[in-house]
mmCIF file of C-alpha atoms in Angstrom:
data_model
loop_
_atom_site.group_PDB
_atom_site.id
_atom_site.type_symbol
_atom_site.label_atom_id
_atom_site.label_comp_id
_atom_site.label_asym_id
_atom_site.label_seq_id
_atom_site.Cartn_x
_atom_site.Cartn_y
_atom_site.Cartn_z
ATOM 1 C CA UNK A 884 64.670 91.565 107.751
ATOM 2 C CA UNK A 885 64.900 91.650 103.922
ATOM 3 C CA UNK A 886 66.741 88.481 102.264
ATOM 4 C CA UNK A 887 67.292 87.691 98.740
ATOM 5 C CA UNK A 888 68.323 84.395 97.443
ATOM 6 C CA UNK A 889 70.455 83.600 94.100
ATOM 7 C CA UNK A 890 70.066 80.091 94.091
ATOM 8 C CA UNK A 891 72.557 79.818 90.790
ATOM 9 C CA UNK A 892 76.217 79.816 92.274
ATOM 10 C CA UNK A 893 77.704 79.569 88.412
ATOM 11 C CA UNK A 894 75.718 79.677 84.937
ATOM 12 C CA UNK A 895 77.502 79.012 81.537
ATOM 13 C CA UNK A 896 76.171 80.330 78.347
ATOM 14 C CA UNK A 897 77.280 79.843 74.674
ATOM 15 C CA UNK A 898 78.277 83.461 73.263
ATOM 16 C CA UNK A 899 74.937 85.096 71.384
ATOM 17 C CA UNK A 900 73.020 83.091 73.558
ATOM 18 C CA UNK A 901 69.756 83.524 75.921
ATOM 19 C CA UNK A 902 70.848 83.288 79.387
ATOM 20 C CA UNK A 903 68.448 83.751 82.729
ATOM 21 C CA UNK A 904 70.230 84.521 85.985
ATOM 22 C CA UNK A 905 67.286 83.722 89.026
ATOM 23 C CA UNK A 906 66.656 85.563 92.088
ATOM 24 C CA UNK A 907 64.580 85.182 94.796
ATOM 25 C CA UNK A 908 63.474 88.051 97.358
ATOM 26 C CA UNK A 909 61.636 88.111 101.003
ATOM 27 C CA UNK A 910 60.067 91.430 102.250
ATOM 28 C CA UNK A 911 57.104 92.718 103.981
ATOM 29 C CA UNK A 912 57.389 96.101 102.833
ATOM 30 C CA UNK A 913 55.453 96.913 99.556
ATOM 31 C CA UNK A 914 57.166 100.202 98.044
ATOM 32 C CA UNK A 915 60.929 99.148 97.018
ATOM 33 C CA UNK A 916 63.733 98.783 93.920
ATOM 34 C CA UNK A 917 64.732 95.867 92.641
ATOM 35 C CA UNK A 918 68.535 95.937 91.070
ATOM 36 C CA UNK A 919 70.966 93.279 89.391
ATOM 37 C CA UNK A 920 74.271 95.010 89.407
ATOM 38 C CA UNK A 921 77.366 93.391 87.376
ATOM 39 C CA UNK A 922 80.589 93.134 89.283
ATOM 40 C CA UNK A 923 84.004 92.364 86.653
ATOM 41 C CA UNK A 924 87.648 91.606 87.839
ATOM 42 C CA UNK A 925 87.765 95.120 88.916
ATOM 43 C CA UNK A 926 85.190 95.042 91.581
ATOM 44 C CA UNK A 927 83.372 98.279 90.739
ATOM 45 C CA UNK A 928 79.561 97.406 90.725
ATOM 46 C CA UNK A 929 77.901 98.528 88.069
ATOM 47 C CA UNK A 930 74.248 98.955 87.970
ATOM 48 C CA UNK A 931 72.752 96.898 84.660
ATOM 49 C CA UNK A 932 68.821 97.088 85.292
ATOM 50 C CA UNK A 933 66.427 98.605 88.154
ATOM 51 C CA UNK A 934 62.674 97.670 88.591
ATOM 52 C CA UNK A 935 60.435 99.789 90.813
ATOM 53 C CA UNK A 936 57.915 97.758 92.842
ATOM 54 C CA UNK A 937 54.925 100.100 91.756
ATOM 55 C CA UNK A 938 55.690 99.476 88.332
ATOM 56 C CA UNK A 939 54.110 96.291 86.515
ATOM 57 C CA UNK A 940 55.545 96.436 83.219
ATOM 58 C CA UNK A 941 59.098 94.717 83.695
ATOM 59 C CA UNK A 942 62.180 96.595 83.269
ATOM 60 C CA UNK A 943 64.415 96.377 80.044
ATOM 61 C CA UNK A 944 68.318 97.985 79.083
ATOM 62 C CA UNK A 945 69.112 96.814 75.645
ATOM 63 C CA UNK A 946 70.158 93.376 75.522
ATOM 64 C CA UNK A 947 68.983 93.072 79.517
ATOM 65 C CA UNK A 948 65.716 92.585 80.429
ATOM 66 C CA UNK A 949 63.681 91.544 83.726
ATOM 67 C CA UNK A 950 60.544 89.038 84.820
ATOM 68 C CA UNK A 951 59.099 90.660 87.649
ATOM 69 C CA UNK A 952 56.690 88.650 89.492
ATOM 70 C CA UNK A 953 55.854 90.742 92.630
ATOM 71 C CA UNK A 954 53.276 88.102 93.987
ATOM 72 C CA UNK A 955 56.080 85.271 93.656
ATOM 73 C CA UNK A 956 58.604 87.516 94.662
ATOM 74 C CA UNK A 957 60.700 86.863 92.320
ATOM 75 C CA UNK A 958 62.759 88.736 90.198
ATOM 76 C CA UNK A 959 65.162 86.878 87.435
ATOM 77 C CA UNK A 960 67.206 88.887 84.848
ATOM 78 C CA UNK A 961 67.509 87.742 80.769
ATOM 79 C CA UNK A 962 70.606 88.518 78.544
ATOM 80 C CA UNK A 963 70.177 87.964 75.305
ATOM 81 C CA UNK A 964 72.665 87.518 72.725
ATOM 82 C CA UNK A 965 75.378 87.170 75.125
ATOM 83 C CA UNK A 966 78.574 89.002 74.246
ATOM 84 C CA UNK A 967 82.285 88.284 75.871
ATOM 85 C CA UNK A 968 82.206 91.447 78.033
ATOM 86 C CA UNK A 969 78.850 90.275 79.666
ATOM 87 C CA UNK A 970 81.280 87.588 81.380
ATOM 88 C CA UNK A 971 81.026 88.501 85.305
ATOM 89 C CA UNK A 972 79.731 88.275 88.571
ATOM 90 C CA UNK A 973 75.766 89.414 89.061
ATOM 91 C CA UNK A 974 74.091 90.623 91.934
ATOM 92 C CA UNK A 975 70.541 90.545 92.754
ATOM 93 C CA UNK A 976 69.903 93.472 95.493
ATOM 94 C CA UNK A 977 66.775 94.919 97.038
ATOM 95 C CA UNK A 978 66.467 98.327 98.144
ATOM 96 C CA UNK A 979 63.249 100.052 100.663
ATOM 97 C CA UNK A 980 61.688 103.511 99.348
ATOM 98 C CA UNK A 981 62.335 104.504 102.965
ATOM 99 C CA UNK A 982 60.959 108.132 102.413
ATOM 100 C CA UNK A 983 65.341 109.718 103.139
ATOM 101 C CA UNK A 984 66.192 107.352 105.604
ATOM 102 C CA UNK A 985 67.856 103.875 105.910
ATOM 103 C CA UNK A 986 68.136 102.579 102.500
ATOM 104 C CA UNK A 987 71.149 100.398 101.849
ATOM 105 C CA UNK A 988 71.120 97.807 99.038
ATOM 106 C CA UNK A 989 70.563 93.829 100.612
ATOM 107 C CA UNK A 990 72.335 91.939 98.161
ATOM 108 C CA UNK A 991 72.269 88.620 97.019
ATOM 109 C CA UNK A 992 75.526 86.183 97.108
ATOM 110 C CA UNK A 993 76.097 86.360 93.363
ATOM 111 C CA UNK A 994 75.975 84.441 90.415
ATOM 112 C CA UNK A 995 78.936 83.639 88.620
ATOM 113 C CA UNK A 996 78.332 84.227 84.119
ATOM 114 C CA UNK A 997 80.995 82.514 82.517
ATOM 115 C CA UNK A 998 80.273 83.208 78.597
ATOM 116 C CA UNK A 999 81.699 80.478 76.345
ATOM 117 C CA UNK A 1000 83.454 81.548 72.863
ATOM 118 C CA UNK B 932 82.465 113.268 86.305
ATOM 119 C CA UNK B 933 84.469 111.597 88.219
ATOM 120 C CA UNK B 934 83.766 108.654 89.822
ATOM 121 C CA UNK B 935 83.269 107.529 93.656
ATOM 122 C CA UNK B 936 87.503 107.743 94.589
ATOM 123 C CA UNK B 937 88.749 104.728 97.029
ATOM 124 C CA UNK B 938 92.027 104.107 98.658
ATOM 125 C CA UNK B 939 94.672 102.337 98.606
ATOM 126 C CA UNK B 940 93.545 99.816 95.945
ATOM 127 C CA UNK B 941 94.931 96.795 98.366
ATOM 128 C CA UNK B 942 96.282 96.561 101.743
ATOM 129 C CA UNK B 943 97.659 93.627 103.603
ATOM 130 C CA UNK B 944 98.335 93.674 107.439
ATOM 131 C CA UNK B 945 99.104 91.205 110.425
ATOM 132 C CA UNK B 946 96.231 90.770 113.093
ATOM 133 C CA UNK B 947 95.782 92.992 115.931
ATOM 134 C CA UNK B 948 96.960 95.509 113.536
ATOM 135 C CA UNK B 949 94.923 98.573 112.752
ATOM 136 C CA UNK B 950 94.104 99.855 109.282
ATOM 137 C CA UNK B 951 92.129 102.332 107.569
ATOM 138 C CA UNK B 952 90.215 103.050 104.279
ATOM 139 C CA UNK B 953 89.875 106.278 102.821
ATOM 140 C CA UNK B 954 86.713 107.272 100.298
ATOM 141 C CA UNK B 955 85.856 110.448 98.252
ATOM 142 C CA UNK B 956 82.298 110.439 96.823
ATOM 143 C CA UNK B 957 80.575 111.717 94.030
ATOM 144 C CA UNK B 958 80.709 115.931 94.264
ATOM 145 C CA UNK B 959 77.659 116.301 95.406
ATOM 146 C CA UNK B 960 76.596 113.282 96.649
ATOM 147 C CA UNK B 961 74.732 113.570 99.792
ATOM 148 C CA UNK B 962 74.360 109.649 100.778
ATOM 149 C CA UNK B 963 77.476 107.402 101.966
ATOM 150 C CA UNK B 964 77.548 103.743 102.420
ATOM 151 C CA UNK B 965 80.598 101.628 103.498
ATOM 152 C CA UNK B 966 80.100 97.593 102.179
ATOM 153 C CA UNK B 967 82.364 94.929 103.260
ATOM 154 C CA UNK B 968 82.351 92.124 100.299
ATOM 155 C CA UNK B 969 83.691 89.003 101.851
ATOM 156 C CA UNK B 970 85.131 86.298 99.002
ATOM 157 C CA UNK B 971 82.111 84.418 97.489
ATOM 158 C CA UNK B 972 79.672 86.698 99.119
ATOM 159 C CA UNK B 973 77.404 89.935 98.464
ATOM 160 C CA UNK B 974 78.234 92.903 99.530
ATOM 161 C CA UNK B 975 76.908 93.789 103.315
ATOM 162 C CA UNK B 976 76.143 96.963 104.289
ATOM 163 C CA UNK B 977 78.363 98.330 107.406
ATOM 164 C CA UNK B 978 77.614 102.234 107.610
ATOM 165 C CA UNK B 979 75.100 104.646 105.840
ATOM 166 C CA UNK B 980 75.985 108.281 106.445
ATOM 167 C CA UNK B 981 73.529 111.430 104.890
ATOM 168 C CA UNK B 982 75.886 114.055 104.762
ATOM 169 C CA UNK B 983 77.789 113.737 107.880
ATOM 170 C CA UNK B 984 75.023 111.964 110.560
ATOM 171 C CA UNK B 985 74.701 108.479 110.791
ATOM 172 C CA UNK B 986 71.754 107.015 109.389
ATOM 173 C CA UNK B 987 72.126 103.303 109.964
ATOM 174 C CA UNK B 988 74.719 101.261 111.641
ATOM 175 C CA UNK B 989 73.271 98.169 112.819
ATOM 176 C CA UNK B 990 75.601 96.067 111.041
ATOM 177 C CA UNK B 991 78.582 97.845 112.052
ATOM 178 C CA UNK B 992 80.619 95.759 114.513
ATOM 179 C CA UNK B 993 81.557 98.711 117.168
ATOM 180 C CA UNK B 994 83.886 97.238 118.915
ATOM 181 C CA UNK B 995 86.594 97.067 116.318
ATOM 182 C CA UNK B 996 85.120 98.818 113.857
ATOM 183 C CA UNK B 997 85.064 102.733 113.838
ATOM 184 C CA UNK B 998 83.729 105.356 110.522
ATOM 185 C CA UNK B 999 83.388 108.633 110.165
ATOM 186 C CA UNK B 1000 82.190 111.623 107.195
ATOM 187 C CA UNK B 1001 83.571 115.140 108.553
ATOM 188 C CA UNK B 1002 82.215 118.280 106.675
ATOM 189 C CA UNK B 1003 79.740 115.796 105.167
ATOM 190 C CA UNK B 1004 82.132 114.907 102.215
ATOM 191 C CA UNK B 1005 85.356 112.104 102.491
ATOM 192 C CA UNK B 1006 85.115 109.189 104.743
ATOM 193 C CA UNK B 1007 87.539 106.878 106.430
ATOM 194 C CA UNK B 1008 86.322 103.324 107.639
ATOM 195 C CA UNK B 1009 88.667 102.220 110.764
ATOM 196 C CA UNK B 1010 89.488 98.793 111.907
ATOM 197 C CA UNK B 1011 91.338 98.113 115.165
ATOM 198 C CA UNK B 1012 92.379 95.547 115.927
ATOM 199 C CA UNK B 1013 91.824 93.582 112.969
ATOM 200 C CA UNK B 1014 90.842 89.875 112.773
ATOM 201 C CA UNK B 1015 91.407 87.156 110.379
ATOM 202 C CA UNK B 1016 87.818 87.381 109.396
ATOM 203 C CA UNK B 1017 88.349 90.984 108.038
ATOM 204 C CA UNK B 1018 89.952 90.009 105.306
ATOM 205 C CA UNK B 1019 87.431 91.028 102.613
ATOM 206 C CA UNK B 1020 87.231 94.279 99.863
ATOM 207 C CA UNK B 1021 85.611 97.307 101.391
ATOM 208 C CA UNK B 1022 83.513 99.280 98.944
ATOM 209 C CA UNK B 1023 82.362 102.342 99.074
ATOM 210 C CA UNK B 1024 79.259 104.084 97.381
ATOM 211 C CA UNK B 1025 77.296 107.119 96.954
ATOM 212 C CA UNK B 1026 74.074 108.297 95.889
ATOM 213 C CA UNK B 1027 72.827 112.212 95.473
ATOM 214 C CA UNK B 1028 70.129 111.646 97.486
ATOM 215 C CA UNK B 1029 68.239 108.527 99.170
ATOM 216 C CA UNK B 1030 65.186 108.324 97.392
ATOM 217 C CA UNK B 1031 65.365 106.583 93.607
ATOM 218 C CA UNK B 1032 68.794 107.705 93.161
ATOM 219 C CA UNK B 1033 70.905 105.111 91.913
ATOM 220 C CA UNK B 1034 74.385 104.262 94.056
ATOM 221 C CA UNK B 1035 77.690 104.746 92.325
ATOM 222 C CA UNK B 1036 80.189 102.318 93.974
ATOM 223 C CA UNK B 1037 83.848 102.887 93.848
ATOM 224 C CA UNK B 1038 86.824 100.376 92.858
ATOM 225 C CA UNK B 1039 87.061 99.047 96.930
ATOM 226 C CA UNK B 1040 90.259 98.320 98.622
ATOM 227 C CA UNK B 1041 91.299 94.710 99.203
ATOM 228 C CA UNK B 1042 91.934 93.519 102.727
ATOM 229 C CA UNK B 1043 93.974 90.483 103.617
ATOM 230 C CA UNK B 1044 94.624 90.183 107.943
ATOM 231 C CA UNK B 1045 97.551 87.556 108.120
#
């Protein structure tokens, strides 16, 4: 079974700060997604970043970007120049290419970004 | 468009009790998942439905709890009897298809069993 491992229950950041949330991963398979997903007060989870397995050059959004080491299995997700808004809870999640059949995200228990004014 | 629908927003019931969750996906959207999201946890999977077959349900505890996706488009997620442990917020997503198609979660609906 696929686990993945936040090992950061709570990381505090100075506003228009660097900040690097870790996570962890375990999997046989070799064709899979990689997500961090960004879950406010209102509990919708919204996607941020996605990494494809096949893909060596690391994923960037904007002010998001990812270090993807596939060997370490590790997959850790930078925000630069924090902003206010970017205060939540973030989810690392794994998801199997499975070809159209079971595919649902394994998720990570979260790590809490409180962003300081 | 509009986003994956969820209802209600909050629901709090006694144990033994039964309860359901209602969700309307994505128009379109092929792929269904029910999560439960206990408090300081991820979200686990429960249910993944592909228009209205079951794909997986491993993690689905049977014996209490009960889902189904008629015509292929709304779900309901059933619990009877609840348990204490229950108390969590059920989310529902859903994705066009299953291959590289991002999920779209909705706003879940917030359990407490007292």
């Amino acid at each position: 079974a696929q686990t993945v491992t936040q090992s950061q229950p709570e990381m505090s950041v100075q506003e228009a700060e660097t900040v690097t949330l870790s996570c962890t991963y375990d999997t046989s398979e070799s064709d899979y997604y990689l997500f961090w997903y960004k879950q406010p007060p209102s509990r919708q989870m919204i996607l941020v970043i996605r990494q494809e397995a096949y893909k060596q050059q690391n994923a960037t959004e904007n002010r998001f970007s990812v270090n993807f080491q596939k060997a370490a299995k590790s997959f850790s997700l930078k925000i630069s120049d924090s902003q206010l808004g970017d205060a939540a809870m973030y989810f690392c999640a794994y998801r199997i290419n499975s070809g159209g059949g079971a595919d649902g995200l394994t998720f990570g228990k979260g790590t809490h970004l409180i962003i300081q004014p | 468009e509009a986003g994956v629908a969820q209802s209600p927003r909050y629901k709090i019931i006694e144990k033994r009790q039964s309860v359901a969750f209602w969700c309307n996906p994505i128009s379109g959207h092929a792929t269904l998942y029910w999560y439960q999201q206990i408090l300081g946890q991820g979200p686990k999977l429960l249910i993944q439905f592909q228009n209205n077959g079951v794909v997986d349900d491993s993690q689905l505890p049977k014996d209490r709890f009960s889902a189904e996706r008629l015509k292929g488009v709304d779900s309901t997620l059933k619990i009877q009897p609840a348990k204490l442990e229950d108390s969590a917020v059920y989310l529902c997503a859903s994705s066009f298809r299953t291959v590289n198609s991002p999920l779209h979660f909705g706003n879940g609906t917030r359990l407490t069993v007292t």
